[in-house]
């Protein structure tokens, strides 16, 4: 989706390292969603953010929606091989949900 | 996990043949969606439904039609498959709150058009 830009497109990190994935919109975000996808499988819902400045955590994954509500970041602390996969952000744009192109994360043991 | 079943999981078909993909949910959710996922394009919305017999087009609807005769079933039909429709197709459902709730996805159907 051109409405949502994700960076980086791919990321290779050593196990134990921290990392950040960004999702940027040219429009104000009303409802930002993070998903994870493993190869050959569907998307798994991680977190939803709705308010500017909101921050949510699940295990070692933290997501934040910035104050101006046009960017979200996903931060993984002490990465593990189980974190590997494709991370996608989604946002309610117009009448439906659109997605970024995804960030492919590889975690090297 | 949300009760969403897509069938078939894999299909190979020839150019020009009709194909129907099925999405079945057990959550009684109002909204249902069909997306396709392609390298370099991410997920793109094909069609969606906001109730029985209520459907609308997404951003890549050409060559596709949908039907929803029951709350639990949402069918995607390719009337005459083309090679450009080779893709992975995902069905998703969403609760009645609509834009204040996440989508939940099925495991996908991998379609190859030869």
Short mmCIF file of C-alpha atoms in Angstrom, two decimals:
data_model
loop_
_atom_site.label_atom_id
_atom_site.label_comp_id
_atom_site.label_asym_id
_atom_site.label_seq_id
_atom_site.Cartn_x
_atom_site.Cartn_y
_atom_site.Cartn_z
CA UNK A 1 0.00 0.00 0.00
CA UNK A 2 1.36 3.44 -0.86
CA UNK A 3 -0.47 4.90 2.10
CA UNK A 4 1.80 3.06 4.52
CA UNK A 5 5.56 2.89 4.19
CA UNK A 6 7.51 0.40 6.24
CA UNK A 7 11.22 0.51 6.91
CA UNK A 8 13.46 -1.29 6.63
CA UNK A 9 12.23 -3.76 4.02
CA UNK A 10 14.42 -6.45 5.52
CA UNK A 11 16.52 -6.82 8.61
CA UNK A 12 19.10 -9.37 9.71
CA UNK A 13 20.13 -9.27 13.35
CA UNK A 14 22.15 -11.42 15.68
CA UNK A 15 20.21 -13.20 18.37
CA UNK A 16 20.03 -11.07 21.49
CA UNK A 17 20.14 -7.75 19.66
CA UNK A 18 17.43 -5.12 19.79
CA UNK A 19 15.72 -3.84 16.66
CA UNK A 20 13.11 -1.34 15.50
CA UNK A 21 10.69 -1.40 12.56
CA UNK A 22 8.90 1.74 11.46
CA UNK A 23 5.57 2.36 9.77
CA UNK A 24 4.86 5.83 8.37
CA UNK A 25 1.69 7.28 6.92
CA UNK A 26 1.10 10.51 5.06
CA UNK A 27 -2.26 10.75 6.80
CA UNK A 28 -3.32 10.75 10.41
CA UNK A 29 -3.68 7.22 11.67
CA UNK A 30 -6.89 6.18 13.37
CA UNK A 31 -6.17 2.68 14.47
CA UNK A 32 -2.77 1.19 13.72
CA UNK A 33 -2.34 -2.58 13.79
CA UNK A 34 0.77 -4.73 13.86
CA UNK A 35 0.81 -8.26 12.50
CA UNK A 36 3.39 -11.01 12.19
CA UNK A 37 3.47 -13.58 9.41
CA UNK A 38 5.50 -16.74 9.18
CA UNK A 39 6.24 -18.27 5.80
CA UNK A 40 3.25 -20.11 4.36
CA UNK A 41 0.94 -19.00 7.12
CA UNK A 42 -1.63 -16.33 7.77
CA UNK A 43 -1.14 -13.09 9.64
CA UNK A 44 -1.17 -13.16 13.41
CA UNK A 45 -2.49 -10.07 15.16
CA UNK A 46 0.02 -8.59 17.63
CA UNK A 47 -1.23 -5.23 18.83
CA UNK A 48 -3.58 -2.36 18.11
CA UNK A 49 -2.83 1.30 18.86
CA UNK A 50 -5.41 4.04 18.69
CA UNK A 51 -4.31 7.04 20.70
CA UNK A 52 -1.38 9.31 20.01
CA UNK A 53 1.44 8.44 22.39
CA UNK A 54 -0.06 5.06 23.16
CA UNK A 55 2.42 2.29 23.85
CA UNK A 56 1.71 -1.41 24.23
CA UNK A 57 3.91 -4.37 25.02
CA UNK A 58 3.59 -8.09 24.61
CA UNK A 59 6.46 -10.19 25.89
CA UNK A 60 9.54 -8.60 24.32
CA UNK A 61 7.69 -6.64 21.62
CA UNK A 62 6.70 -3.01 22.18
CA UNK A 63 4.74 -0.84 19.77
CA UNK A 64 4.17 2.88 19.96
CA UNK A 65 2.04 5.38 18.06
CA UNK A 66 3.63 8.79 17.91
CA UNK A 67 1.95 11.94 19.21
CA UNK A 68 1.08 13.25 15.77
CA UNK A 69 -0.40 9.84 14.91
CA UNK A 70 1.39 9.48 11.63
CA UNK A 71 4.07 6.98 12.55
CA UNK A 72 4.33 3.83 14.57
CA UNK A 73 7.36 1.87 15.66
CA UNK A 74 7.72 -1.76 16.67
CA UNK A 75 10.64 -2.54 18.94
CA UNK A 76 11.91 -6.00 19.79
CA UNK A 77 14.21 -6.39 22.77
CA UNK A 78 16.77 -9.19 22.95
CA UNK A 79 15.65 -10.83 19.69
CA UNK A 80 15.25 -14.59 19.46
CA UNK A 81 14.94 -16.95 16.48
CA UNK A 82 11.22 -17.21 17.28
CA UNK A 83 10.87 -13.54 16.36
CA UNK A 84 11.81 -14.23 12.76
CA UNK A 85 9.13 -13.58 10.17
CA UNK A 86 7.46 -10.75 8.29
CA UNK A 87 6.03 -7.87 10.29
CA UNK A 88 3.26 -5.82 8.71
CA UNK A 89 1.53 -2.69 9.84
CA UNK A 90 -2.07 -2.04 8.92
CA UNK A 91 -4.26 1.03 9.25
CA UNK A 92 -7.87 1.97 8.70
CA UNK A 93 -7.84 4.10 5.58
CA UNK A 94 -11.10 5.09 3.96
CA UNK A 95 -13.52 2.20 4.50
CA UNK A 96 -11.08 -0.66 4.92
CA UNK A 97 -7.72 -1.71 6.27
CA UNK A 98 -4.60 -1.16 4.18
CA UNK A 99 -1.18 -2.63 4.85
CA UNK A 100 2.44 -1.76 4.47
CA UNK A 101 4.62 -3.98 2.29
CA UNK A 102 6.14 -5.66 5.35
CA UNK A 103 9.55 -6.00 6.98
CA UNK A 104 11.27 -9.38 6.75
CA UNK A 105 13.17 -10.13 9.95
CA UNK A 106 15.89 -12.77 10.14
CA UNK A 107 17.45 -13.58 13.50
CA UNK A 108 20.78 -15.37 13.35
CA UNK A 109 21.53 -17.73 16.23
CA UNK B 1 -7.36 -18.34 17.17
CA UNK B 2 -10.34 -16.98 15.27
CA UNK B 3 -12.38 -19.69 13.58
CA UNK B 4 -11.59 -19.05 9.93
CA UNK B 5 -11.17 -21.82 7.41
CA UNK B 6 -10.08 -21.29 3.82
CA UNK B 7 -10.48 -23.94 1.17
CA UNK B 8 -8.74 -25.21 -0.77
CA UNK B 9 -5.30 -24.50 0.73
CA UNK B 10 -3.58 -25.07 -2.60
CA UNK B 11 -4.88 -25.08 -6.14
CA UNK B 12 -3.36 -25.27 -9.59
CA UNK B 13 -5.59 -24.35 -12.49
CA UNK B 14 -5.30 -23.51 -16.16
CA UNK B 15 -5.74 -20.12 -17.76
CA UNK B 16 -9.34 -19.45 -18.69
CA UNK B 17 -10.94 -21.79 -16.16
CA UNK B 18 -13.26 -20.57 -13.40
CA UNK B 19 -12.07 -20.88 -9.81
CA UNK B 20 -13.92 -20.40 -6.54
CA UNK B 21 -12.22 -19.97 -3.19
CA UNK B 22 -14.18 -20.38 0.00
CA UNK B 23 -13.88 -18.70 3.36
CA UNK B 24 -15.85 -20.05 6.29
CA UNK B 25 -16.03 -18.44 9.73
CA UNK B 26 -17.51 -19.64 13.00
CA UNK B 27 -17.32 -16.27 14.81
CA UNK B 28 -20.54 -14.78 13.45
CA UNK B 29 -18.60 -11.62 12.48
CA UNK B 30 -20.24 -9.07 10.27
CA UNK B 31 -17.27 -8.05 8.15
CA UNK B 32 -15.35 -10.35 5.82
CA UNK B 33 -12.54 -9.55 3.41
CA UNK B 34 -10.53 -11.06 0.58
CA UNK B 35 -6.92 -9.95 0.12
CA UNK B 36 -4.19 -11.11 -2.21
CA UNK B 37 -0.52 -11.08 -1.26
CA UNK B 38 2.23 -10.71 -3.82
CA UNK B 39 5.96 -10.01 -3.52
CA UNK B 40 6.61 -6.30 -3.80
CA UNK B 41 2.94 -5.41 -3.37
CA UNK B 42 2.14 -6.66 0.08
CA UNK B 43 -1.50 -7.26 0.90
CA UNK B 44 -4.10 -5.71 -1.38
CA UNK B 45 -7.83 -5.74 -0.83
CA UNK B 46 -9.94 -7.42 -3.51
CA UNK B 47 -13.48 -7.28 -2.14
CA UNK B 48 -15.13 -7.05 1.21
CA UNK B 49 -18.53 -7.68 2.75
CA UNK B 50 -20.33 -5.82 5.50
CA UNK B 51 -23.25 -8.22 5.78
CA UNK B 52 -25.20 -10.91 3.98
CA UNK B 53 -25.55 -9.92 0.33
CA UNK B 54 -23.73 -6.63 1.04
CA UNK B 55 -20.39 -6.45 -0.72
CA UNK B 56 -18.11 -3.80 -2.17
CA UNK B 57 -14.99 -3.54 -4.28
CA UNK B 58 -11.48 -3.09 -2.99
CA UNK B 59 -8.42 -1.69 -4.75
CA UNK B 60 -7.79 -4.70 -7.05
CA UNK B 61 -11.26 -6.05 -7.83
CA UNK B 62 -11.00 -6.44 -11.63
CA UNK B 63 -11.40 -10.07 -12.66
CA UNK B 64 -12.92 -11.10 -9.33
CA UNK B 65 -16.44 -11.44 -7.99
CA UNK B 66 -17.72 -12.36 -4.54
CA UNK B 67 -20.84 -13.63 -2.92
CA UNK B 68 -22.10 -13.84 0.61
CA UNK B 69 -25.39 -15.67 1.00
CA UNK B 70 -24.78 -16.61 4.63
CA UNK B 71 -23.01 -14.84 7.47
CA UNK B 72 -20.43 -17.59 7.76
CA UNK B 73 -19.42 -17.98 4.11
CA UNK B 74 -17.68 -15.57 1.75
CA UNK B 75 -16.83 -16.87 -1.72
CA UNK B 76 -14.29 -15.40 -4.11
CA UNK B 77 -14.67 -16.32 -7.79
CA UNK B 78 -12.26 -15.86 -10.64
CA UNK B 79 -14.55 -16.13 -13.65
CA UNK B 80 -11.71 -16.83 -16.08
CA UNK B 81 -8.37 -17.24 -14.35
CA UNK B 82 -5.29 -15.50 -15.74
CA UNK B 83 -1.62 -15.94 -14.90
CA UNK B 84 -1.61 -12.52 -13.20
CA UNK B 85 -4.00 -13.96 -10.64
CA UNK B 86 -1.38 -16.41 -9.41
CA UNK B 87 -1.07 -15.34 -5.80
CA UNK B 88 -1.72 -16.20 -2.19
CA UNK B 89 -5.27 -15.28 -1.18
CA UNK B 90 -6.22 -14.47 2.38
CA UNK B 91 -9.62 -14.20 3.91
CA UNK B 92 -10.10 -12.04 7.00
CA UNK B 93 -12.94 -11.30 9.39
CA UNK B 94 -13.67 -8.38 11.64
CA UNK B 95 -16.02 -7.85 14.54
CA UNK B 96 -19.07 -5.64 14.54
CA UNK B 97 -17.15 -2.64 15.90
CA UNK B 98 -15.55 -2.37 12.47
CA UNK B 99 -12.71 0.11 12.44
CA UNK B 100 -12.04 -0.19 16.18
CA UNK B 101 -11.09 -3.82 16.02
CA UNK B 102 -8.40 -5.88 14.29
CA UNK B 103 -8.77 -8.21 11.33
CA UNK B 104 -8.22 -11.89 11.91
CA UNK B 105 -6.87 -13.90 9.03
CA UNK B 106 -7.22 -17.39 7.65
CA UNK B 107 -4.18 -19.43 6.65
CA UNK B 108 -4.42 -18.56 2.98
CA UNK B 109 -4.97 -20.28 -0.35
CA UNK B 110 -2.04 -20.58 -2.70
CA UNK B 111 -3.37 -20.35 -6.27
CA UNK B 112 -1.26 -21.07 -9.32
CA UNK B 113 -2.64 -20.32 -12.78
CA UNK B 114 -0.67 -22.06 -15.55
#
